[in-house]
PDB file of C-alpha atoms in Angstrom:
ATOM      1  CA  MET K 415     -22.745   4.708  -0.210  1.00  0.00           C
ATOM      2  CA  THR K 416     -23.718   6.782   2.777  1.00  0.00           C
ATOM      3  CA  PHE K 417     -22.141   6.123   6.149  1.00  0.00           C
ATOM      4  CA  ARG K 418     -23.208   7.878   9.279  1.00  0.00           C
ATOM      5  CA  VAL K 419     -20.776   5.610  11.102  1.00  0.00           C
ATOM      6  CA  PRO K 420     -17.072   5.624  10.070  1.00  0.00           C
ATOM      7  CA  LEU K 421     -15.746   2.751   7.946  1.00  0.00           C
ATOM      8  CA  GLN K 422     -13.431   1.593  10.705  1.00  0.00           C
ATOM      9  CA  ASP K 423     -16.109   1.462  13.417  1.00  0.00           C
ATOM     10  CA  PRO K 424     -17.239  -2.103  14.300  1.00  0.00           C
ATOM     11  CA  VAL K 425     -20.860  -0.843  14.321  1.00  0.00           C
ATOM     12  CA  ASN K 426     -20.516  -0.403  10.541  1.00  0.00           C
ATOM     13  CA  THR K 427     -20.246  -4.151   9.934  1.00  0.00           C
ATOM     14  CA  GLY K 428     -19.857  -3.927   6.144  1.00  0.00           C
ATOM     15  CA  GLY K 429     -17.219  -1.207   6.229  1.00  0.00           C
ATOM     16  CA  TRP K 430     -15.428  -2.857   9.157  1.00  0.00           C
ATOM     17  CA  TRP K 431     -15.210  -6.200   7.327  1.00  0.00           C
ATOM     18  CA  LEU K 432     -13.969  -4.574   4.102  1.00  0.00           C
ATOM     19  CA  GLU K 433     -11.366  -2.502   5.928  1.00  0.00           C
ATOM     20  CA  GLN K 434      -9.947  -5.683   7.502  1.00  0.00           C
ATOM     21  CA  HIS K 435     -10.147  -8.046   4.507  1.00  0.00           C
ATOM     22  CA  ALA K 436      -9.826  -6.023   1.292  1.00  0.00           C
ATOM     23  CA  ALA K 437      -7.466  -3.461  -0.173  1.00  0.00           C
ATOM     24  CA  ARG K 438      -8.875   0.049  -0.524  1.00  0.00           C
ATOM     25  CA  TYR K 439      -7.968   1.757  -3.805  1.00  0.00           C
ATOM     26  CA  TYR K 440     -10.364   4.716  -3.846  1.00  0.00           C
ATOM     27  CA  HIS K 441     -11.883   6.874  -1.111  1.00  0.00           C
ATOM     28  CA  ARG K 442     -13.823  10.083  -1.594  1.00  0.00           C
ATOM     29  CA  VAL K 443     -15.741  11.890   1.158  1.00  0.00           C
ATOM     30  CA  GLU K 444     -18.347  14.608   0.735  1.00  0.00           C
ATOM     31  CA  GLY K 445     -20.167  15.451   3.949  1.00  0.00           C
ATOM     32  CA  ASN K 446     -21.655  12.231   5.350  1.00  0.00           C
ATOM     33  CA  ASN K 447     -21.288  10.490   2.003  1.00  0.00           C
ATOM     34  CA  GLN K 448     -18.360   8.251   1.172  1.00  0.00           C
ATOM     35  CA  LEU K 449     -17.561   6.444  -2.035  1.00  0.00           C
ATOM     36  CA  VAL K 450     -15.015   3.691  -1.457  1.00  0.00           C
ATOM     37  CA  GLY K 451     -13.512   1.166  -3.870  1.00  0.00           C
ATOM     38  CA  TYR K 452     -12.130  -2.130  -2.575  1.00  0.00           C
ATOM     39  CA  THR K 453     -10.623  -5.211  -4.167  1.00  0.00           C
ATOM     40  CA  ARG K 454      -9.456  -8.556  -2.846  1.00  0.00           C
ATOM     41  CA  CYS K 455      -5.820  -9.295  -3.636  1.00  0.00           C
ATOM     42  CA  ALA K 456      -4.661 -12.847  -4.189  1.00  0.00           C
ATOM     43  CA  LEU K 457      -1.946 -13.935  -1.803  1.00  0.00           C
ATOM     44  CA  GLY K 458       1.493 -13.881  -3.343  1.00  0.00           C
ATOM     45  CA  ASP K 459       4.202 -16.464  -2.908  1.00  0.00           C
ATOM     46  CA  GLY K 460       6.369 -14.142  -0.806  1.00  0.00           C
ATOM     47  CA  ALA K 461       9.383 -14.971  -2.954  1.00  0.00           C
ATOM     48  CA  ALA K 462      11.235 -11.735  -2.203  1.00  0.00           C
ATOM     49  CA  GLN K 463      12.227  -9.951   0.986  1.00  0.00           C
ATOM     50  CA  ALA K 464      13.858  -6.719   2.061  1.00  0.00           C
ATOM     51  CA  ALA K 465      14.715  -5.193   5.423  1.00  0.00           C
ATOM     52  CA  PHE K 466      14.107  -1.648   6.611  1.00  0.00           C
ATOM     53  CA  GLY K 467      16.627  -0.838   9.307  1.00  0.00           C
ATOM     54  CA  ASP K 468      16.966  -3.639  11.808  1.00  0.00           C
ATOM     55  CA  SER K 469      13.320  -3.780  12.883  1.00  0.00           C
ATOM     56  CA  LEU K 470      11.125  -4.455   9.826  1.00  0.00           C
ATOM     57  CA  ARG K 471      11.112  -7.053   7.083  1.00  0.00           C
ATOM     58  CA  LEU K 472       9.029  -6.648   3.912  1.00  0.00           C
ATOM     59  CA  ILE K 473       7.837  -9.861   2.257  1.00  0.00           C
ATOM     60  CA  TYR K 474       6.383  -9.560  -1.244  1.00  0.00           C
ATOM     61  CA  SER K 475       5.918 -11.214  -4.594  1.00  0.00           C
ATOM     62  CA  PRO K 476       7.529  -9.302  -7.469  1.00  0.00           C
ATOM     63  CA  VAL K 477       4.970  -7.828  -9.865  1.00  0.00           C
ATOM     64  CA  LEU K 478       5.201  -7.764 -13.642  1.00  0.00           C
ATOM     65  CA  ALA K 479       1.964  -6.421 -15.077  1.00  0.00           C
ATOM     66  CA  GLU K 480       0.425  -4.839 -18.169  1.00  0.00           C
ATOM     67  CA  LEU K 481      -2.444  -2.482 -17.365  1.00  0.00           C
ATOM     68  CA  ARG K 482      -4.520   0.330 -18.814  1.00  0.00           C
ATOM     69  CA  SER K 483      -5.687   3.536 -17.181  1.00  0.00           C
ATOM     70  CA  GLY K 484      -8.622   2.835 -14.889  1.00  0.00           C
ATOM     71  CA  ASP K 485      -7.353  -0.661 -13.986  1.00  0.00           C
ATOM     72  CA  VAL K 486      -6.676  -1.662 -10.385  1.00  0.00           C
ATOM     73  CA  LEU K 487      -3.289  -3.112  -9.468  1.00  0.00           C
ATOM     74  CA  CYS K 488      -3.039  -5.420  -6.435  1.00  0.00           C
ATOM     75  CA  LEU K 489       0.150  -5.796  -4.444  1.00  0.00           C
ATOM     76  CA  PRO K 490       0.067  -8.362  -1.624  1.00  0.00           C
ATOM     77  CA  LEU K 491       2.614  -7.227   0.949  1.00  0.00           C
ATOM     78  CA  GLY K 492       3.586  -8.749   4.262  1.00  0.00           C
ATOM     79  CA  TRP K 493       5.447  -7.220   7.194  1.00  0.00           C
ATOM     80  CA  GLN K 494       7.399  -8.947   9.929  1.00  0.00           C
ATOM     81  CA  ALA K 495       8.750  -7.207  12.993  1.00  0.00           C
ATOM     82  CA  GLN K 496      12.334  -8.160  13.717  1.00  0.00           C
ATOM     83  CA  GLY K 497      12.428  -6.033  16.826  1.00  0.00           C
ATOM     84  CA  THR K 498      10.392  -3.051  17.905  1.00  0.00           C
ATOM     85  CA  PRO K 499       9.267  -1.110  14.812  1.00  0.00           C
ATOM     86  CA  PRO K 500       9.669   2.655  15.068  1.00  0.00           C
ATOM     87  CA  ALA K 501       6.671   4.605  16.363  1.00  0.00           C
ATOM     88  CA  ASN K 502       4.665   6.789  13.987  1.00  0.00           C
ATOM     89  CA  SER K 503       5.771   4.920  10.855  1.00  0.00           C
ATOM     90  CA  SER K 504       3.746   4.685   7.684  1.00  0.00           C
ATOM     91  CA  VAL K 505       4.019   2.602   4.501  1.00  0.00           C
ATOM     92  CA  TYR K 506       4.014   4.040   1.003  1.00  0.00           C
ATOM     93  CA  VAL K 507       3.428   2.277  -2.297  1.00  0.00           C
ATOM     94  CA  HIS K 508       4.104   4.387  -5.397  1.00  0.00           C
ATOM     95  CA  LEU K 509       3.578   3.669  -9.076  1.00  0.00           C
ATOM     96  CA  ALA K 510       6.435   5.885 -10.269  1.00  0.00           C
ATOM     97  CA  ASP K 511       7.734   6.919 -13.671  1.00  0.00           C
ATOM     98  CA  ALA K 512      11.421   6.909 -14.680  1.00  0.00           C
ATOM     99  CA  GLN K 513      11.943  10.309 -13.009  1.00  0.00           C
ATOM    100  CA  GLY K 514      10.500   9.023  -9.715  1.00  0.00           C
ATOM    101  CA  ARG K 515       7.208  10.948  -9.980  1.00  0.00           C
ATOM    102  CA  PRO K 516       4.394   8.968  -8.312  1.00  0.00           C
ATOM    103  CA  TRP K 517       1.340   8.629 -10.576  1.00  0.00           C
ATOM    104  CA  ALA K 518      -0.629   6.516  -8.097  1.00  0.00           C
ATOM    105  CA  GLN K 519       0.001   5.854  -4.439  1.00  0.00           C
ATOM    106  CA  SER K 520      -1.216   4.143  -1.293  1.00  0.00           C
ATOM    107  CA  ASP K 521       0.116   5.683   1.909  1.00  0.00           C
ATOM    108  CA  GLY K 522      -0.763   4.729   5.461  1.00  0.00           C
ATOM    109  CA  ALA K 523      -0.498   2.120   8.162  1.00  0.00           C
ATOM    110  CA  PRO K 524      -1.041  -1.517   7.140  1.00  0.00           C
ATOM    111  CA  VAL K 525      -4.518  -3.027   6.749  1.00  0.00           C
ATOM    112  CA  ASN K 526      -6.145   0.226   5.621  1.00  0.00           C
ATOM    113  CA  GLY K 527      -4.781   2.033   8.674  1.00  0.00           C
ATOM    114  CA  LEU K 528      -6.019  -0.492  11.229  1.00  0.00           C
ATOM    115  CA  ARG K 529      -2.597  -1.946  12.198  1.00  0.00           C
ATOM    116  CA  PRO K 530       0.134   0.642  12.674  1.00  0.00           C
ATOM    117  CA  LEU K 531       3.600  -0.889  12.284  1.00  0.00           C
ATOM    118  CA  GLU K 532       4.496  -0.036  15.884  1.00  0.00           C
ATOM    119  CA  THR K 533       1.762  -2.442  17.100  1.00  0.00           C
ATOM    120  CA  LEU K 534       3.589  -5.465  15.662  1.00  0.00           C
ATOM    121  CA  ALA K 535       5.137  -7.734  18.286  1.00  0.00           C
ATOM    122  CA  PRO K 536       8.652  -9.077  17.615  1.00  0.00           C
ATOM    123  CA  ASP K 537       8.491 -11.865  14.979  1.00  0.00           C
ATOM    124  CA  GLU K 538       4.799 -11.144  14.269  1.00  0.00           C
ATOM    125  CA  TRP K 539       3.850 -11.404  10.572  1.00  0.00           C
ATOM    126  CA  LEU K 540       1.079  -9.245   9.107  1.00  0.00           C
ATOM    127  CA  ALA K 541      -0.555  -9.450   5.672  1.00  0.00           C
ATOM    128  CA  ASP K 542      -0.991  -5.990   4.131  1.00  0.00           C
ATOM    129  CA  PRO K 543      -2.650  -6.122   0.704  1.00  0.00           C
ATOM    130  CA  ARG K 544      -2.415  -2.830  -1.189  1.00  0.00           C
ATOM    131  CA  ALA K 545      -4.225  -1.679  -4.315  1.00  0.00           C
ATOM    132  CA  LEU K 546      -3.626   1.206  -6.697  1.00  0.00           C
ATOM    133  CA  LEU K 547      -6.060   2.716  -9.169  1.00  0.00           C
ATOM    134  CA  VAL K 548      -4.173   3.501 -12.385  1.00  0.00           C
ATOM    135  CA  PRO K 549      -5.131   7.129 -13.155  1.00  0.00           C
ATOM    136  CA  THR K 550      -6.946   8.026 -16.355  1.00  0.00           C
ATOM    137  CA  ASP K 551      -4.350  10.672 -17.312  1.00  0.00           C
ATOM    138  CA  ILE K 552      -1.278   8.442 -16.985  1.00  0.00           C
ATOM    139  CA  PRO K 553       0.875   8.303 -20.131  1.00  0.00           C
ATOM    140  CA  ALA K 554       1.561   4.914 -21.672  1.00  0.00           C
ATOM    141  CA  GLY K 555       4.959   3.519 -20.678  1.00  0.00           C
ATOM    142  CA  GLU K 556       6.942   1.630 -18.052  1.00  0.00           C
ATOM    143  CA  TYR K 557       6.563   2.361 -14.343  1.00  0.00           C
ATOM    144  CA  ARG K 558       8.209   1.035 -11.199  1.00  0.00           C
ATOM    145  CA  LEU K 559       6.298  -0.137  -8.155  1.00  0.00           C
ATOM    146  CA  LEU K 560       8.117   1.274  -5.097  1.00  0.00           C
ATOM    147  CA  VAL K 561       7.492   0.365  -1.452  1.00  0.00           C
ATOM    148  CA  GLY K 562       8.975   2.151   1.539  1.00  0.00           C
ATOM    149  CA  VAL K 563       8.461   3.234   5.134  1.00  0.00           C
ATOM    150  CA  TYR K 564       8.537   6.795   6.461  1.00  0.00           C
ATOM    151  CA  ALA K 565       8.038   8.690   9.725  1.00  0.00           C
ATOM    152  CA  ARG K 566       4.608  10.342   9.797  1.00  0.00           C
ATOM    153  CA  ASP K 567       5.802  13.295  11.863  1.00  0.00           C
ATOM    154  CA  ASP K 568       8.649  14.512   9.623  1.00  0.00           C
ATOM    155  CA  GLY K 569       8.407  12.441   6.404  1.00  0.00           C
ATOM    156  CA  ARG K 570      11.911  10.976   6.830  1.00  0.00           C
ATOM    157  CA  ARG K 571      12.205   7.625   5.049  1.00  0.00           C
ATOM    158  CA  MET K 572      13.698   4.496   6.585  1.00  0.00           C
ATOM    159  CA  ARG K 573      16.757   3.084   4.842  1.00  0.00           C
ATOM    160  CA  VAL K 574      16.600  -0.259   3.090  1.00  0.00           C
ATOM    161  CA  THR K 575      19.373  -2.411   4.531  1.00  0.00           C
ATOM    162  CA  THR K 576      18.987  -5.686   2.623  1.00  0.00           C
ATOM    163  CA  GLY K 577      17.035  -7.033  -0.318  1.00  0.00           C
ATOM    164  CA  ALA K 578      17.022  -7.394  -4.063  1.00  0.00           C
ATOM    165  CA  SER K 579      16.012  -4.483  -6.306  1.00  0.00           C
ATOM    166  CA  LEU K 580      16.557  -1.952  -3.594  1.00  0.00           C
ATOM    167  CA  GLU K 581      17.190   1.733  -3.654  1.00  0.00           C
ATOM    168  CA  SER K 582      18.333   3.753  -0.668  1.00  0.00           C
ATOM    169  CA  ASP K 583      14.868   4.250   0.817  1.00  0.00           C
ATOM    170  CA  SER K 584      12.490   2.092  -1.210  1.00  0.00           C
ATOM    171  CA  VAL K 585      12.210  -1.385  -2.662  1.00  0.00           C
ATOM    172  CA  VAL K 586      11.385  -1.875  -6.329  1.00  0.00           C
ATOM    173  CA  CYS K 587       8.635  -4.505  -6.064  1.00  0.00           C
ATOM    174  CA  GLY K 588       7.871  -4.714  -9.737  1.00  0.00           C
ATOM    175  CA  THR K 589       7.435  -3.218 -13.147  1.00  0.00           C
ATOM    176  CA  VAL K 590       4.138  -2.135 -14.637  1.00  0.00           C
ATOM    177  CA  ARG K 591       3.638  -1.443 -18.328  1.00  0.00           C
ATOM    178  CA  VAL K 592       0.736   0.926 -18.934  1.00  0.00           C
ATOM    179  CA  GLU K 593      -0.780   0.371 -22.370  1.00  0.00           C
ATOM    180  CA  PRO K 594      -2.682   3.095 -24.254  1.00  0.00           C
ATOM    181  CA  ASN K 595      -6.486   2.910 -24.006  1.00  0.00           C
TER     182      ASN K 595
END
């Protein structure tokens, strides 16, 4: 696709709608040309929750998936402000191996960058579907799906204070088994 108007500009009606309603899993820019991959994620049941500090709650459905390289993995997340979220915060989703190395990731503010966490009002709930493209060079095996929040200015991660399957600065939202092609 060619866009002379940015994806997140309301004048670009197609890009604007996709940015608000679909999860972006691929984005490549060369000059005025952009190739973008989107998918629609089914809403989860929100069966699990975790808290980051005292200001943010993550609501998610645990994932257990079997995929192959080139597949797209959807992760429907939700965020709820429990106070005033910290300014300049960003969300990360990593498909990580046993050593913690991320093989695929989605970093940025919720809703494809359109709703920074600091814009959430107290008690406001926000759907934030995320998607990851499983890379073609990923080895077969088991991977963890990690979600966390970090400060954009210095990279410091927020601590997880409550929730199941938590680590010090990320929540294990699921397990993905990558099968050989």
